Amino acid sequence: MGAFMTACQQPERNCQDFKHGKFRFTALVNGEEQTTIFIRQDTLEVDFYNNKADSSRIRWINDCEYIVKKLNPRNRAEEKSVHIKILTTTDSSYTFEYNLVGASKKSKGTAIKTH
């Protein structure tokens, strides 16, 4: 019975721990690893990618889901908001699922908290 109880436990999700901090996210873009560093302060996020800084507004839907919208989009693709759902957390990272708002295709990633 003990194994059954362990198998039924929900994954850890301490999403509040990730509303503030500095993070690193690495993704495969056109077959090449690309890293983004971002700093989040609850409802504001600043991303650093390819030596450029970009700011986004964060709207929290609940403790584990939020919408990211760029404050100064440079093209039509950047005008689209991104829905992010934190699936699991550890003490220093979270795994999330994301997609453009209204799109059905979802991707997954992991963000590592660096500060």
Short mmCIF file of N, CA, C and O in Angstrom, two decimals:
data_model
loop_
_atom_site.label_atom_id
_atom_site.label_comp_id
_atom_site.label_asym_id
_atom_site.label_seq_id
_atom_site.Cartn_x
_atom_site.Cartn_y
_atom_site.Cartn_z
N MET A 1 0.82 -1.19 0.00
CA MET A 1 0.00 0.00 0.00
C MET A 1 0.87 1.26 0.00
O MET A 1 0.51 2.25 -0.61
N GLY A 2 2.03 1.23 0.64
CA GLY A 2 2.92 2.39 0.67
C GLY A 2 3.34 2.82 -0.72
O GLY A 2 3.38 3.99 -1.04
N ALA A 3 3.66 1.87 -1.60
CA ALA A 3 4.07 2.20 -2.97
C ALA A 3 2.93 2.85 -3.73
O ALA A 3 3.13 3.77 -4.51
N PHE A 4 1.72 2.39 -3.47
CA PHE A 4 0.56 2.98 -4.13
C PHE A 4 0.40 4.44 -3.73
O PHE A 4 0.18 5.29 -4.56
N MET A 5 0.57 4.74 -2.46
CA MET A 5 0.42 6.12 -1.98
C MET A 5 1.50 7.02 -2.60
O MET A 5 1.23 8.13 -2.99
N THR A 6 2.72 6.53 -2.72
CA THR A 6 3.80 7.31 -3.30
C THR A 6 3.51 7.60 -4.77
O THR A 6 3.70 8.71 -5.25
N ALA A 7 3.01 6.62 -5.49
CA ALA A 7 2.74 6.77 -6.91
C ALA A 7 1.64 7.79 -7.17
O ALA A 7 1.57 8.38 -8.23
N CYS A 8 0.78 8.02 -6.20
CA CYS A 8 -0.35 8.92 -6.40
C CYS A 8 -0.06 10.36 -5.97
O CYS A 8 -0.90 11.23 -6.15
N GLN A 9 1.11 10.61 -5.40
CA GLN A 9 1.42 11.96 -4.96
C GLN A 9 1.54 12.89 -6.16
O GLN A 9 2.06 12.52 -7.20
N GLN A 10 1.09 14.11 -5.96
CA GLN A 10 1.20 15.12 -7.00
C GLN A 10 2.64 15.63 -7.05
O GLN A 10 3.31 15.67 -6.03
N PRO A 11 3.12 16.04 -8.23
CA PRO A 11 4.47 16.61 -8.29
C PRO A 11 4.52 17.90 -7.47
O PRO A 11 3.52 18.59 -7.32
N GLU A 12 5.70 18.22 -6.98
CA GLU A 12 5.87 19.42 -6.18
C GLU A 12 5.67 20.66 -7.05
O GLU A 12 6.17 20.72 -8.17
N ARG A 13 4.89 21.60 -6.53
CA ARG A 13 4.67 22.85 -7.25
C ARG A 13 4.64 24.01 -6.26
O ARG A 13 3.61 24.40 -5.77
N ASN A 14 5.82 24.55 -5.96
CA ASN A 14 5.93 25.74 -5.11
C ASN A 14 6.15 26.94 -6.02
O ASN A 14 7.23 27.52 -6.07
N CYS A 15 5.12 27.28 -6.76
CA CYS A 15 5.23 28.31 -7.80
C CYS A 15 5.56 29.70 -7.23
O CYS A 15 6.22 30.49 -7.91
N GLN A 16 5.11 30.00 -6.02
CA GLN A 16 5.37 31.30 -5.41
C GLN A 16 6.86 31.61 -5.36
O GLN A 16 7.27 32.76 -5.45
N ASP A 17 7.68 30.55 -5.21
CA ASP A 17 9.14 30.73 -5.12
C ASP A 17 9.75 31.30 -6.40
O ASP A 17 10.91 31.70 -6.40
N PHE A 18 8.98 31.32 -7.48
CA PHE A 18 9.53 31.71 -8.78
C PHE A 18 8.90 32.98 -9.36
O PHE A 18 9.07 33.30 -10.52
N LYS A 19 8.19 33.73 -8.52
CA LYS A 19 7.62 35.01 -8.98
C LYS A 19 8.67 36.11 -9.01
O LYS A 19 8.48 37.14 -9.64
N HIS A 20 9.78 35.89 -8.30
CA HIS A 20 10.87 36.87 -8.23
C HIS A 20 12.18 36.12 -8.41
O HIS A 20 12.34 35.01 -7.92
N GLY A 21 13.13 36.74 -9.11
CA GLY A 21 14.46 36.15 -9.20
C GLY A 21 15.07 36.30 -10.58
O GLY A 21 14.47 36.87 -11.49
N LYS A 22 16.28 35.77 -10.69
CA LYS A 22 17.01 35.75 -11.95
C LYS A 22 17.05 34.29 -12.42
O LYS A 22 17.37 33.39 -11.64
N PHE A 23 16.77 34.08 -13.71
CA PHE A 23 16.62 32.73 -14.25
C PHE A 23 17.39 32.56 -15.55
O PHE A 23 17.68 33.54 -16.24
N ARG A 24 17.66 31.30 -15.89
CA ARG A 24 18.30 30.94 -17.15
C ARG A 24 17.44 29.88 -17.82
O ARG A 24 17.01 28.92 -17.19
N PHE A 25 17.18 30.06 -19.12
CA PHE A 25 16.39 29.12 -19.91
C PHE A 25 17.14 28.85 -21.20
O PHE A 25 17.50 29.78 -21.92
N THR A 26 17.41 27.59 -21.49
CA THR A 26 18.09 27.21 -22.72
C THR A 26 17.13 26.39 -23.58
O THR A 26 16.47 25.48 -23.09
N ALA A 27 17.05 26.75 -24.86
CA ALA A 27 16.15 26.07 -25.79
C ALA A 27 16.88 25.80 -27.09
O ALA A 27 17.86 26.47 -27.42
N LEU A 28 16.39 24.83 -27.82
CA LEU A 28 16.93 24.51 -29.14
C LEU A 28 16.18 25.35 -30.16
O LEU A 28 14.96 25.26 -30.30
N VAL A 29 16.91 26.24 -30.86
CA VAL A 29 16.32 27.11 -31.87
C VAL A 29 17.03 26.83 -33.19
O VAL A 29 18.23 27.05 -33.30
N ASN A 30 16.29 26.32 -34.16
CA ASN A 30 16.87 25.96 -35.47
C ASN A 30 18.09 25.04 -35.31
O ASN A 30 19.11 25.24 -35.95
N GLY A 31 17.96 24.07 -34.40
CA GLY A 31 19.03 23.10 -34.19
C GLY A 31 20.21 23.60 -33.38
O GLY A 31 21.20 22.90 -33.22
N GLU A 32 20.12 24.80 -32.83
CA GLU A 32 21.22 25.40 -32.07
C GLU A 32 20.73 25.79 -30.68
O GLU A 32 19.65 26.34 -30.53
N GLU A 33 21.53 25.49 -29.65
CA GLU A 33 21.16 25.87 -28.28
C GLU A 33 21.26 27.38 -28.10
O GLU A 33 22.28 27.98 -28.43
N GLN A 34 20.20 27.98 -27.60
CA GLN A 34 20.15 29.41 -27.33
C GLN A 34 19.75 29.60 -25.87
O GLN A 34 18.82 28.97 -25.39
N THR A 35 20.45 30.50 -25.17
CA THR A 35 20.15 30.75 -23.77
C THR A 35 19.61 32.16 -23.57
O THR A 35 20.13 33.12 -24.13
N THR A 36 18.56 32.25 -22.78
CA THR A 36 17.97 33.53 -22.39
C THR A 36 18.13 33.65 -20.89
O THR A 36 17.86 32.71 -20.15
N ILE A 37 18.57 34.81 -20.43
CA ILE A 37 18.60 35.13 -19.01
C ILE A 37 17.45 36.10 -18.78
O ILE A 37 17.24 37.02 -19.56
N PHE A 38 16.66 35.88 -17.72
CA PHE A 38 15.60 36.84 -17.44
C PHE A 38 15.48 37.09 -15.95
O PHE A 38 15.79 36.24 -15.13
N ILE A 39 15.07 38.31 -15.64
CA ILE A 39 14.87 38.73 -14.27
C ILE A 39 13.39 39.07 -14.12
O ILE A 39 12.86 39.88 -14.87
N ARG A 40 12.74 38.41 -13.16
CA ARG A 40 11.31 38.61 -12.96
C ARG A 40 11.08 39.24 -11.58
O ARG A 40 11.61 38.77 -10.59
N GLN A 41 10.28 40.28 -11.56
CA GLN A 41 9.82 40.92 -10.33
C GLN A 41 8.30 40.94 -10.36
O GLN A 41 7.70 41.95 -10.73
N ASP A 42 7.69 39.80 -10.06
CA ASP A 42 6.24 39.62 -10.00
C ASP A 42 5.55 39.92 -11.33
O ASP A 42 5.29 39.01 -12.09
N THR A 43 5.27 41.19 -11.65
CA THR A 43 4.51 41.51 -12.86
C THR A 43 5.36 42.11 -13.97
O THR A 43 4.82 42.53 -14.99
N LEU A 44 6.68 42.16 -13.78
CA LEU A 44 7.57 42.70 -14.80
C LEU A 44 8.72 41.72 -15.00
O LEU A 44 9.25 41.16 -14.04
N GLU A 45 9.10 41.52 -16.26
CA GLU A 45 10.20 40.62 -16.59
C GLU A 45 11.09 41.29 -17.62
O GLU A 45 10.59 41.90 -18.56
N VAL A 46 12.40 41.19 -17.43
CA VAL A 46 13.36 41.71 -18.40
C VAL A 46 14.17 40.52 -18.89
O VAL A 46 14.76 39.78 -18.10
N ASP A 47 14.15 40.31 -20.23
CA ASP A 47 14.87 39.21 -20.86
C ASP A 47 16.14 39.74 -21.51
O ASP A 47 16.14 40.82 -22.10
N PHE A 48 17.21 38.93 -21.44
CA PHE A 48 18.46 39.25 -22.11
C PHE A 48 18.77 38.10 -23.06
O PHE A 48 19.03 36.98 -22.62
N TYR A 49 18.68 38.37 -24.37
CA TYR A 49 18.86 37.35 -25.40
C TYR A 49 19.63 37.96 -26.56
O TYR A 49 19.26 39.05 -27.03
N ASN A 50 20.68 37.30 -27.02
CA ASN A 50 21.51 37.82 -28.12
C ASN A 50 21.97 39.26 -27.87
O ASN A 50 21.87 40.12 -28.74
N ASN A 51 22.42 39.53 -26.67
CA ASN A 51 22.93 40.84 -26.27
C ASN A 51 21.89 41.96 -26.36
O ASN A 51 22.24 43.13 -26.52
N LYS A 52 20.61 41.62 -26.29
CA LYS A 52 19.55 42.61 -26.31
C LYS A 52 18.65 42.41 -25.09
O LYS A 52 18.37 41.28 -24.70
N ALA A 53 18.21 43.52 -24.52
CA ALA A 53 17.28 43.47 -23.39
C ALA A 53 15.88 43.76 -23.90
O ALA A 53 15.69 44.57 -24.81
N ASP A 54 14.91 43.08 -23.32
CA ASP A 54 13.52 43.26 -23.72
C ASP A 54 12.64 43.14 -22.48
O ASP A 54 12.87 42.24 -21.66
N SER A 55 11.66 44.00 -22.33
CA SER A 55 10.79 43.98 -21.16
C SER A 55 9.42 43.43 -21.50
O SER A 55 8.90 43.67 -22.59
N SER A 56 8.84 42.71 -20.54
CA SER A 56 7.51 42.14 -20.72
C SER A 56 6.70 42.35 -19.45
O SER A 56 7.23 42.40 -18.35
N ARG A 57 5.39 42.44 -19.65
CA ARG A 57 4.44 42.53 -18.55
C ARG A 57 3.98 41.10 -18.25
O ARG A 57 3.71 40.34 -19.16
N ILE A 58 3.87 40.76 -16.96
CA ILE A 58 3.40 39.45 -16.53
C ILE A 58 2.02 39.62 -15.90
O ILE A 58 1.84 40.46 -15.01
N ARG A 59 1.06 38.83 -16.35
CA ARG A 59 -0.28 38.81 -15.72
C ARG A 59 -0.49 37.41 -15.17
O ARG A 59 -0.61 36.45 -15.92
N TRP A 60 -0.47 37.29 -13.84
CA TRP A 60 -0.65 36.00 -13.20
C TRP A 60 -2.12 35.60 -13.23
O TRP A 60 -2.99 36.35 -12.79
N ILE A 61 -2.41 34.42 -13.76
CA ILE A 61 -3.76 33.86 -13.80
C ILE A 61 -4.04 33.21 -12.44
O ILE A 61 -5.11 33.33 -11.88
N ASN A 62 -3.05 32.48 -11.95
CA ASN A 62 -3.08 31.88 -10.62
C ASN A 62 -1.62 31.71 -10.21
O ASN A 62 -0.73 32.19 -10.91
N ASP A 63 -1.35 31.05 -9.10
CA ASP A 63 0.04 30.94 -8.62
C ASP A 63 0.97 30.25 -9.60
O ASP A 63 2.18 30.46 -9.55
N CYS A 64 0.44 29.39 -10.47
CA CYS A 64 1.29 28.58 -11.35
C CYS A 64 1.10 28.85 -12.85
O CYS A 64 1.67 28.16 -13.68
N GLU A 65 0.28 29.84 -13.22
CA GLU A 65 0.07 30.16 -14.63
C GLU A 65 0.10 31.67 -14.83
O GLU A 65 -0.42 32.42 -14.02
N TYR A 66 0.72 32.07 -15.95
CA TYR A 66 0.78 33.50 -16.25
C TYR A 66 0.87 33.73 -17.75
O TYR A 66 1.17 32.85 -18.53
N ILE A 67 0.56 34.97 -18.12
CA ILE A 67 0.62 35.42 -19.50
C ILE A 67 1.75 36.45 -19.60
O ILE A 67 1.84 37.36 -18.79
N VAL A 68 2.61 36.28 -20.62
CA VAL A 68 3.72 37.20 -20.87
C VAL A 68 3.40 38.01 -22.12
O VAL A 68 3.06 37.44 -23.16
N LYS A 69 3.50 39.33 -22.01
CA LYS A 69 3.26 40.20 -23.17
C LYS A 69 4.39 41.22 -23.24
O LYS A 69 4.64 41.94 -22.29
N LYS A 70 5.07 41.27 -24.39
CA LYS A 70 6.17 42.22 -24.58
C LYS A 70 5.65 43.65 -24.52
O LYS A 70 4.60 43.97 -25.07
N LEU A 71 6.41 44.51 -23.85
CA LEU A 71 6.02 45.91 -23.74
C LEU A 71 6.31 46.68 -25.02
O LEU A 71 5.58 47.60 -25.38
N ASN A 72 7.39 46.32 -25.72
CA ASN A 72 7.78 47.03 -26.95
C ASN A 72 8.06 46.02 -28.07
O ASN A 72 9.22 45.83 -28.46
N PRO A 73 7.00 45.39 -28.60
CA PRO A 73 7.24 44.39 -29.66
C PRO A 73 7.85 45.04 -30.90
O PRO A 73 7.50 46.16 -31.26
N ARG A 74 8.81 44.32 -31.49
CA ARG A 74 9.49 44.83 -32.69
C ARG A 74 8.86 44.34 -33.99
O ARG A 74 9.18 44.84 -35.06
N ASN A 75 7.99 43.34 -33.89
CA ASN A 75 7.32 42.82 -35.08
C ASN A 75 6.00 42.17 -34.67
O ASN A 75 5.69 42.08 -33.48
N ARG A 76 5.25 41.71 -35.65
CA ARG A 76 3.93 41.13 -35.37
C ARG A 76 4.02 39.86 -34.52
O ARG A 76 3.18 39.62 -33.68
N ALA A 77 5.06 39.07 -34.73
CA ALA A 77 5.21 37.83 -33.95
C ALA A 77 5.40 38.15 -32.46
O ALA A 77 4.86 37.45 -31.61
N GLU A 78 6.13 39.21 -32.15
CA GLU A 78 6.36 39.59 -30.76
C GLU A 78 5.13 40.22 -30.11
O GLU A 78 5.10 40.39 -28.90
N GLU A 79 4.13 40.60 -30.91
CA GLU A 79 2.91 41.17 -30.35
C GLU A 79 2.05 40.11 -29.67
O GLU A 79 1.20 40.43 -28.86
N LYS A 80 2.29 38.84 -30.01
CA LYS A 80 1.47 37.76 -29.45
C LYS A 80 1.92 37.43 -28.04
O LYS A 80 3.10 37.34 -27.74
N SER A 81 0.93 37.25 -27.16
CA SER A 81 1.21 36.88 -25.77
C SER A 81 1.52 35.39 -25.68
O SER A 81 1.08 34.60 -26.52
N VAL A 82 2.26 35.03 -24.63
CA VAL A 82 2.62 33.64 -24.40
C VAL A 82 2.02 33.20 -23.06
O VAL A 82 2.14 33.91 -22.05
N HIS A 83 1.34 32.05 -23.08
CA HIS A 83 0.77 31.46 -21.87
C HIS A 83 1.78 30.47 -21.31
O HIS A 83 2.27 29.60 -22.04
N ILE A 84 2.12 30.60 -20.02
CA ILE A 84 3.07 29.72 -19.37
C ILE A 84 2.40 29.07 -18.17
O ILE A 84 1.75 29.75 -17.37
N LYS A 85 2.57 27.75 -18.07
CA LYS A 85 2.02 26.99 -16.94
C LYS A 85 3.17 26.22 -16.30
O LYS A 85 3.81 25.39 -16.95
N ILE A 86 3.43 26.50 -15.02
CA ILE A 86 4.47 25.78 -14.28
C ILE A 86 3.91 24.41 -13.92
O ILE A 86 2.86 24.30 -13.29
N LEU A 87 4.62 23.35 -14.37
CA LEU A 87 4.16 21.98 -14.14
C LEU A 87 4.74 21.39 -12.86
O LEU A 87 4.02 20.76 -12.08
N THR A 88 6.04 21.56 -12.65
CA THR A 88 6.72 21.04 -11.47
C THR A 88 7.80 22.01 -11.04
O THR A 88 8.30 22.80 -11.85
N THR A 89 8.17 21.95 -9.77
CA THR A 89 9.24 22.79 -9.25
C THR A 89 10.21 21.95 -8.42
O THR A 89 9.86 20.88 -7.92
N THR A 90 11.44 22.45 -8.32
CA THR A 90 12.42 21.93 -7.37
C THR A 90 12.83 23.14 -6.53
O THR A 90 12.25 24.22 -6.68
N ASP A 91 13.86 23.00 -5.72
CA ASP A 91 14.29 24.16 -4.94
C ASP A 91 14.93 25.24 -5.80
O ASP A 91 14.98 26.40 -5.42
N SER A 92 15.43 24.88 -7.01
CA SER A 92 16.14 25.87 -7.82
C SER A 92 15.69 25.93 -9.29
O SER A 92 16.32 26.61 -10.09
N SER A 93 14.62 25.23 -9.66
CA SER A 93 14.17 25.26 -11.05
C SER A 93 12.68 24.94 -11.15
O SER A 93 12.07 24.46 -10.19
N TYR A 94 12.13 25.25 -12.32
CA TYR A 94 10.76 24.82 -12.59
C TYR A 94 10.65 24.37 -14.04
O TYR A 94 11.32 24.87 -14.93
N THR A 95 9.82 23.36 -14.25
CA THR A 95 9.52 22.87 -15.59
C THR A 95 8.17 23.45 -15.97
O THR A 95 7.24 23.48 -15.17
N PHE A 96 8.08 23.94 -17.20
CA PHE A 96 6.87 24.62 -17.62
C PHE A 96 6.47 24.22 -19.03
O PHE A 96 7.26 23.70 -19.80
N GLU A 97 5.22 24.50 -19.32
CA GLU A 97 4.64 24.28 -20.64
C GLU A 97 4.26 25.66 -21.15
O GLU A 97 3.78 26.49 -20.38
N TYR A 98 4.49 25.92 -22.44
CA TYR A 98 4.17 27.25 -22.96
C TYR A 98 3.65 27.16 -24.39
O TYR A 98 3.94 26.23 -25.12
N ASN A 99 2.85 28.15 -24.74
CA ASN A 99 2.33 28.28 -26.10
C ASN A 99 1.85 29.71 -26.33
O ASN A 99 1.60 30.44 -25.38
N LEU A 100 1.78 30.08 -27.59
CA LEU A 100 1.19 31.37 -27.93
C LEU A 100 -0.28 31.32 -27.54
O LEU A 100 -0.94 30.29 -27.73
N VAL A 101 -0.80 32.39 -26.97
CA VAL A 101 -2.21 32.42 -26.58
C VAL A 101 -3.06 32.14 -27.81
O VAL A 101 -2.87 32.75 -28.86
N GLY A 102 -3.96 31.19 -27.69
CA GLY A 102 -4.85 30.82 -28.80
C GLY A 102 -4.32 29.69 -29.65
O GLY A 102 -5.06 29.12 -30.44
N ALA A 103 -3.05 29.34 -29.53
CA ALA A 103 -2.48 28.25 -30.32
C ALA A 103 -2.57 26.95 -29.52
O ALA A 103 -2.49 26.95 -28.30
N SER A 104 -2.72 25.85 -30.23
CA SER A 104 -2.84 24.57 -29.53
C SER A 104 -1.49 23.88 -29.33
O SER A 104 -1.34 23.08 -28.42
N LYS A 105 -0.49 24.21 -30.17
CA LYS A 105 0.82 23.57 -30.05
C LYS A 105 1.53 24.09 -28.80
O LYS A 105 1.71 25.29 -28.63
N LYS A 106 1.94 23.15 -27.93
CA LYS A 106 2.61 23.51 -26.69
C LYS A 106 4.02 22.95 -26.70
O LYS A 106 4.30 21.92 -27.30
N SER A 107 4.92 23.66 -26.03
CA SER A 107 6.29 23.23 -25.87
C SER A 107 6.60 23.18 -24.38
O SER A 107 5.88 23.77 -23.58
N LYS A 108 7.67 22.50 -24.03
CA LYS A 108 8.08 22.42 -22.63
C LYS A 108 9.49 22.95 -22.48
O LYS A 108 10.28 22.92 -23.41
N GLY A 109 9.78 23.43 -21.29
CA GLY A 109 11.12 23.91 -20.99
C GLY A 109 11.36 23.87 -19.49
O GLY A 109 10.45 23.61 -18.71
N THR A 110 12.60 24.16 -19.11
CA THR A 110 12.96 24.25 -17.70
C THR A 110 13.74 25.53 -17.49
O THR A 110 14.66 25.84 -18.25
N ALA A 111 13.35 26.29 -16.49
CA ALA A 111 14.05 27.52 -16.10
C ALA A 111 14.78 27.24 -14.81
O ALA A 111 14.23 26.65 -13.88
N ILE A 112 16.04 27.68 -14.75
CA ILE A 112 16.86 27.47 -13.57
C ILE A 112 17.05 28.81 -12.87
O ILE A 112 17.46 29.79 -13.51
N LYS A 113 16.75 28.85 -11.58
CA LYS A 113 16.90 30.08 -10.81
C LYS A 113 18.37 30.24 -10.44
O LYS A 113 18.98 29.35 -9.87
N THR A 114 18.95 31.38 -10.82
CA THR A 114 20.37 31.62 -10.57
C THR A 114 20.59 32.56 -9.39
O THR A 114 21.68 32.62 -8.87
N HIS A 115 19.57 33.33 -8.99
CA HIS A 115 19.64 34.21 -7.81
C HIS A 115 18.28 34.33 -7.19
O HIS A 115 17.29 34.35 -7.80
#
